[in-house]
Amino acid sequence: MIERQIKVKIPEGLEARPAALFVQVASKFNCQVYVHMQDKKVNAKSIMGMMSLGVIEGETIIVTTNGEDEEQAMEEIVKFLGDKE
């Protein structure tokens, strides 16, 4: 299992289209992918779950990947969210 804090650097945050693209990235992998924000935890492969978080640019979320391709999944998610640090 990998857990990482990631600062969202997408100007629109994870609203509508960016959330759908994020779900597509997460869904490419066989591992479980979850996003934690404040007291909520959602499946990153669920468009409704991701949109319910209301993530905006500059917020920090915690992403957890768990499974056979967890490292590749985390790498792609970090790239997508724009956190190059």
GROMACS .gro file of N, CA and C in nm:
model
  255
    1MET      N    1   0.085  -0.118   0.000
    1MET     CA    2   0.000   0.000   0.000
    1MET      C    3   0.089   0.124   0.000
    2ILE      N    4   0.052   0.220  -0.082
    2ILE     CA    5   0.123   0.348  -0.089
    2ILE      C    6   0.024   0.458  -0.054
    3GLU      N    7   0.067   0.550   0.031
    3GLU     CA    8  -0.018   0.664   0.066
    3GLU      C    9   0.066   0.790   0.047
    4ARG      N   10   0.007   0.888  -0.019
    4ARG     CA   11   0.082   1.011  -0.046
    4ARG      C   12  -0.009   1.133  -0.039
    5GLN      N   13   0.042   1.240   0.023
    5GLN     CA   14  -0.028   1.368   0.020
    5GLN      C   15   0.008   1.437  -0.110
    6ILE      N   16  -0.093   1.485  -0.181
    6ILE     CA   17  -0.070   1.550  -0.310
    6ILE      C   18  -0.145   1.683  -0.313
    7LYS      N   19  -0.074   1.786  -0.352
    7LYS     CA   20  -0.136   1.917  -0.369
    7LYS      C   21  -0.190   1.927  -0.511
    8VAL      N   22  -0.317   1.956  -0.525
    8VAL     CA   23  -0.383   1.962  -0.656
    8VAL      C   24  -0.343   2.091  -0.726
    9LYS      N   25  -0.286   2.076  -0.846
    9LYS     CA   26  -0.240   2.192  -0.922
    9LYS      C   27  -0.313   2.205  -1.055
   10ILE      N   28  -0.436   2.160  -1.058
   10ILE     CA   29  -0.521   2.174  -1.177
   10ILE      C   30  -0.606   2.299  -1.155
   11PRO      N   31  -0.599   2.398  -1.246
   11PRO     CA   32  -0.671   2.524  -1.224
   11PRO      C   33  -0.820   2.509  -1.191
   12GLU      N   34  -0.888   2.414  -1.253
   12GLU     CA   35  -1.032   2.396  -1.226
   12GLU      C   36  -1.057   2.305  -1.107
   13GLY      N   37  -0.952   2.253  -1.045
   13GLY     CA   38  -0.970   2.155  -0.939
   13GLY      C   39  -1.021   2.025  -0.999
   14LEU      N   40  -1.094   1.948  -0.922
   14LEU     CA   41  -1.150   1.823  -0.973
   14LEU      C   42  -1.300   1.835  -0.990
   15GLU      N   43  -1.339   1.931  -1.069
   15GLU     CA   44  -1.480   1.952  -1.104
   15GLU      C   45  -1.507   1.885  -1.239
   16ALA      N   46  -1.624   1.834  -1.261
   16ALA     CA   47  -1.675   1.777  -1.386
   16ALA      C   48  -1.569   1.711  -1.476
   17ARG      N   49  -1.522   1.782  -1.578
   17ARG     CA   50  -1.430   1.721  -1.676
   17ARG      C   51  -1.300   1.672  -1.612
   18PRO      N   52  -1.229   1.754  -1.533
   18PRO     CA   53  -1.107   1.703  -1.471
   18PRO      C   54  -1.132   1.581  -1.380
   19ALA      N   55  -1.246   1.579  -1.312
   19ALA     CA   56  -1.280   1.464  -1.228
   19ALA      C   57  -1.299   1.340  -1.314
   20ALA      N   58  -1.366   1.355  -1.428
   20ALA     CA   59  -1.388   1.242  -1.519
   20ALA      C   60  -1.254   1.190  -1.572
   21LEU      N   61  -1.165   1.281  -1.607
   21LEU     CA   62  -1.032   1.240  -1.655
   21LEU      C   63  -0.952   1.171  -1.544
   22PHE      N   64  -0.965   1.221  -1.422
   22PHE     CA   65  -0.897   1.159  -1.308
   22PHE      C   66  -0.947   1.016  -1.288
   23VAL      N   67  -1.078   0.997  -1.296
   23VAL     CA   68  -1.137   0.863  -1.282
   23VAL      C   69  -1.084   0.770  -1.392
   24GLN      N   70  -1.070   0.822  -1.514
   24GLN     CA   71  -1.014   0.741  -1.623
   24GLN      C   72  -0.871   0.698  -1.593
   25VAL      N   73  -0.791   0.788  -1.539
   25VAL     CA   74  -0.653   0.753  -1.503
   25VAL      C   75  -0.654   0.645  -1.396
   26ALA      N   76  -0.731   0.663  -1.290
   26ALA     CA   77  -0.736   0.566  -1.181
   26ALA      C   78  -0.789   0.430  -1.229
   27SER      N   79  -0.883   0.432  -1.320
   27SER     CA   80  -0.948   0.309  -1.367
   27SER      C   81  -0.860   0.225  -1.458
   28LYS      N   82  -0.749   0.281  -1.506
   28LYS     CA   83  -0.658   0.205  -1.591
   28LYS      C   84  -0.585   0.096  -1.513
   29PHE      N   85  -0.587   0.106  -1.383
   29PHE     CA   86  -0.508   0.016  -1.299
   29PHE      C   87  -0.595  -0.084  -1.224
   30ASN      N   88  -0.535  -0.200  -1.195
   30ASN     CA   89  -0.608  -0.305  -1.123
   30ASN      C   90  -0.614  -0.281  -0.973
   31CYS      N   91  -0.522  -0.202  -0.921
   31CYS     CA   92  -0.517  -0.179  -0.777
   31CYS      C   93  -0.635  -0.092  -0.730
   32GLN      N   94  -0.655  -0.094  -0.599
   32GLN     CA   95  -0.755  -0.006  -0.539
   32GLN      C   96  -0.695   0.134  -0.529
   33VAL      N   97  -0.776   0.236  -0.556
   33VAL     CA   98  -0.731   0.374  -0.546
   33VAL      C   99  -0.837   0.452  -0.468
   34TYR      N  100  -0.795   0.514  -0.359
   34TYR     CA  101  -0.886   0.594  -0.278
   34TYR      C  102  -0.831   0.734  -0.259
   35VAL      N  103  -0.922   0.829  -0.249
   35VAL     CA  104  -0.885   0.968  -0.221
   35VAL      C  105  -0.949   1.006  -0.088
   36HIS      N  106  -0.867   1.063   0.000
   36HIS     CA  107  -0.912   1.109   0.132
   36HIS      C  108  -0.901   1.260   0.135
   37MET      N  109  -1.006   1.325   0.181
   37MET     CA  110  -1.003   1.469   0.198
   37MET      C  111  -1.087   1.503   0.320
   38GLN      N  112  -1.025   1.568   0.416
   38GLN     CA  113  -1.088   1.599   0.543
   38GLN      C  114  -1.141   1.469   0.604
   39ASP      N  115  -1.271   1.454   0.622
   39ASP     CA  116  -1.324   1.332   0.684
   39ASP      C  117  -1.390   1.238   0.582
   40LYS      N  118  -1.366   1.263   0.454
   40LYS     CA  119  -1.427   1.180   0.350
   40LYS      C  120  -1.323   1.091   0.284
   41LYS      N  121  -1.366   0.970   0.248
   41LYS     CA  122  -1.282   0.877   0.173
   41LYS      C  123  -1.368   0.823   0.059
   42VAL      N  124  -1.320   0.838  -0.065
   42VAL     CA  125  -1.398   0.791  -0.179
   42VAL      C  126  -1.311   0.706  -0.271
   43ASN      N  127  -1.379   0.619  -0.344
   43ASN     CA  128  -1.314   0.538  -0.446
   43ASN      C  129  -1.281   0.629  -0.563
   44ALA      N  130  -1.153   0.635  -0.601
   44ALA     CA  131  -1.110   0.724  -0.708
   44ALA      C  132  -1.159   0.679  -0.846
   45LYS      N  133  -1.219   0.561  -0.852
   45LYS     CA  134  -1.272   0.509  -0.979
   45LYS      C  135  -1.420   0.542  -0.994
   46SER      N  136  -1.473   0.619  -0.900
   46SER     CA  137  -1.615   0.657  -0.900
   46SER      C  138  -1.628   0.806  -0.932
   47ILE      N  139  -1.689   0.837  -1.045
   47ILE     CA  140  -1.707   0.978  -1.084
   47ILE      C  141  -1.791   1.053  -0.982
   48MET      N  142  -1.897   0.992  -0.934
   48MET     CA  143  -1.984   1.059  -0.835
   48MET      C  144  -1.909   1.081  -0.704
   49GLY      N  145  -1.831   0.983  -0.664
   49GLY     CA  146  -1.753   0.997  -0.542
   49GLY      C  147  -1.653   1.111  -0.552
   50MET      N  148  -1.582   1.116  -0.664
   50MET     CA  149  -1.481   1.220  -0.683
   50MET      C  150  -1.544   1.359  -0.688
   51MET      N  151  -1.654   1.372  -0.759
   51MET     CA  152  -1.720   1.503  -0.768
   51MET      C  153  -1.776   1.546  -0.632
   52SER      N  154  -1.812   1.450  -0.549
   52SER     CA  155  -1.869   1.485  -0.418
   52SER      C  156  -1.766   1.550  -0.326
   53LEU      N  157  -1.638   1.530  -0.354
   53LEU     CA  158  -1.534   1.591  -0.270
   53LEU      C  159  -1.521   1.741  -0.291
   54GLY      N  160  -1.549   1.788  -0.412
   54GLY     CA  161  -1.537   1.931  -0.441
   54GLY      C  162  -1.395   1.984  -0.427
   55VAL      N  163  -1.299   1.909  -0.475
   55VAL     CA  164  -1.158   1.947  -0.463
   55VAL      C  165  -1.129   2.067  -0.553
   56ILE      N  166  -1.065   2.169  -0.494
   56ILE     CA  167  -1.028   2.287  -0.572
   56ILE      C  168  -0.876   2.296  -0.581
   57GLU      N  169  -0.829   2.380  -0.672
   57GLU     CA  170  -0.684   2.397  -0.689
   57GLU      C  171  -0.621   2.445  -0.559
   58GLY      N  172  -0.507   2.387  -0.527
   58GLY     CA  173  -0.434   2.426  -0.408
   58GLY      C  174  -0.464   2.340  -0.286
   59GLU      N  175  -0.571   2.264  -0.289
   59GLU     CA  176  -0.602   2.176  -0.177
   59GLU      C  177  -0.511   2.055  -0.178
   60THR      N  178  -0.486   2.002  -0.059
   60THR     CA  179  -0.406   1.881  -0.047
   60THR      C  180  -0.498   1.765  -0.017
   61ILE      N  181  -0.482   1.659  -0.095
   61ILE     CA  182  -0.560   1.537  -0.075
   61ILE      C  183  -0.463   1.424  -0.043
   62ILE      N  184  -0.514   1.317   0.013
   62ILE     CA  185  -0.433   1.198   0.037
   62ILE      C  186  -0.482   1.091  -0.058
   63VAL      N  187  -0.389   1.036  -0.136
   63VAL     CA  188  -0.422   0.930  -0.230
   63VAL      C  189  -0.359   0.801  -0.179
   64THR      N  190  -0.438   0.694  -0.179
   64THR     CA  191  -0.391   0.563  -0.138
   64THR      C  192  -0.408   0.466  -0.254
   65THR      N  193  -0.302   0.394  -0.286
   65THR     CA  194  -0.310   0.289  -0.387
   65THR      C  195  -0.271   0.158  -0.319
   66ASN      N  196  -0.340   0.050  -0.355
   66ASN     CA  197  -0.313  -0.078  -0.292
   66ASN      C  198  -0.341  -0.191  -0.390
   67GLY      N  199  -0.235  -0.263  -0.428
   67GLY     CA  200  -0.252  -0.375  -0.519
   67GLY      C  201  -0.132  -0.395  -0.608
   68GLU      N  202  -0.147  -0.482  -0.706
   68GLU     CA  203  -0.034  -0.525  -0.789
   68GLU      C  204   0.035  -0.413  -0.866
   69ASP      N  205  -0.039  -0.313  -0.912
   69ASP     CA  206   0.023  -0.205  -0.991
   69ASP      C  207   0.014  -0.071  -0.919
   70GLU      N  208   0.022  -0.075  -0.786
   70GLU     CA  209   0.005   0.045  -0.704
   70GLU      C  210   0.109   0.153  -0.733
   71GLU      N  211   0.234   0.114  -0.761
   71GLU     CA  212   0.338   0.213  -0.786
   71GLU      C  213   0.313   0.289  -0.916
   72GLN      N  214   0.277   0.216  -1.021
   72GLN     CA  215   0.247   0.281  -1.149
   72GLN      C  216   0.124   0.371  -1.137
   73ALA      N  217   0.025   0.325  -1.063
   73ALA     CA  218  -0.096   0.405  -1.044
   73ALA      C  219  -0.063   0.535  -0.973
   74MET      N  220   0.015   0.528  -0.867
   74MET     CA  221   0.050   0.649  -0.792
   74MET      C  222   0.128   0.745  -0.881
   75GLU      N  223   0.221   0.693  -0.959
   75GLU     CA  224   0.301   0.776  -1.048
   75GLU      C  225   0.212   0.852  -1.148
   76GLU      N  226   0.118   0.782  -1.209
   76GLU     CA  227   0.027   0.845  -1.306
   76GLU      C  228  -0.063   0.950  -1.240
   77ILE      N  229  -0.112   0.918  -1.121
   77ILE     CA  230  -0.201   1.010  -1.050
   77ILE      C  231  -0.126   1.138  -1.012
   78VAL      N  232  -0.005   1.123  -0.964
   78VAL     CA  233   0.077   1.241  -0.928
   78VAL      C  234   0.099   1.328  -1.051
   79LYS      N  235   0.132   1.265  -1.164
   79LYS     CA  236   0.150   1.341  -1.289
   79LYS      C  237   0.022   1.413  -1.328
   80PHE      N  238  -0.090   1.344  -1.319
   80PHE     CA  239  -0.218   1.403  -1.359
   80PHE      C  240  -0.252   1.525  -1.273
   81LEU      N  241  -0.231   1.514  -1.145
   81LEU     CA  242  -0.267   1.623  -1.053
   81LEU      C  243  -0.169   1.739  -1.058
   82GLY      N  244  -0.055   1.719  -1.124
   82GLY     CA  245   0.038   1.829  -1.145
   82GLY      C  246   0.134   1.853  -1.032
   83ASP      N  247   0.146   1.758  -0.940
   83ASP     CA  248   0.237   1.776  -0.826
   83ASP      C  249   0.375   1.724  -0.863
   84LYS      N  250   0.464   1.814  -0.902
   84LYS     CA  251   0.596   1.774  -0.947
   84LYS      C  252   0.700   1.775  -0.836
   85GLU      N  253   0.659   1.813  -0.716
   85GLU     CA  254   0.754   1.824  -0.605
   85GLU      C  255   0.800   1.690  -0.557
   0.00000   0.00000   0.00000
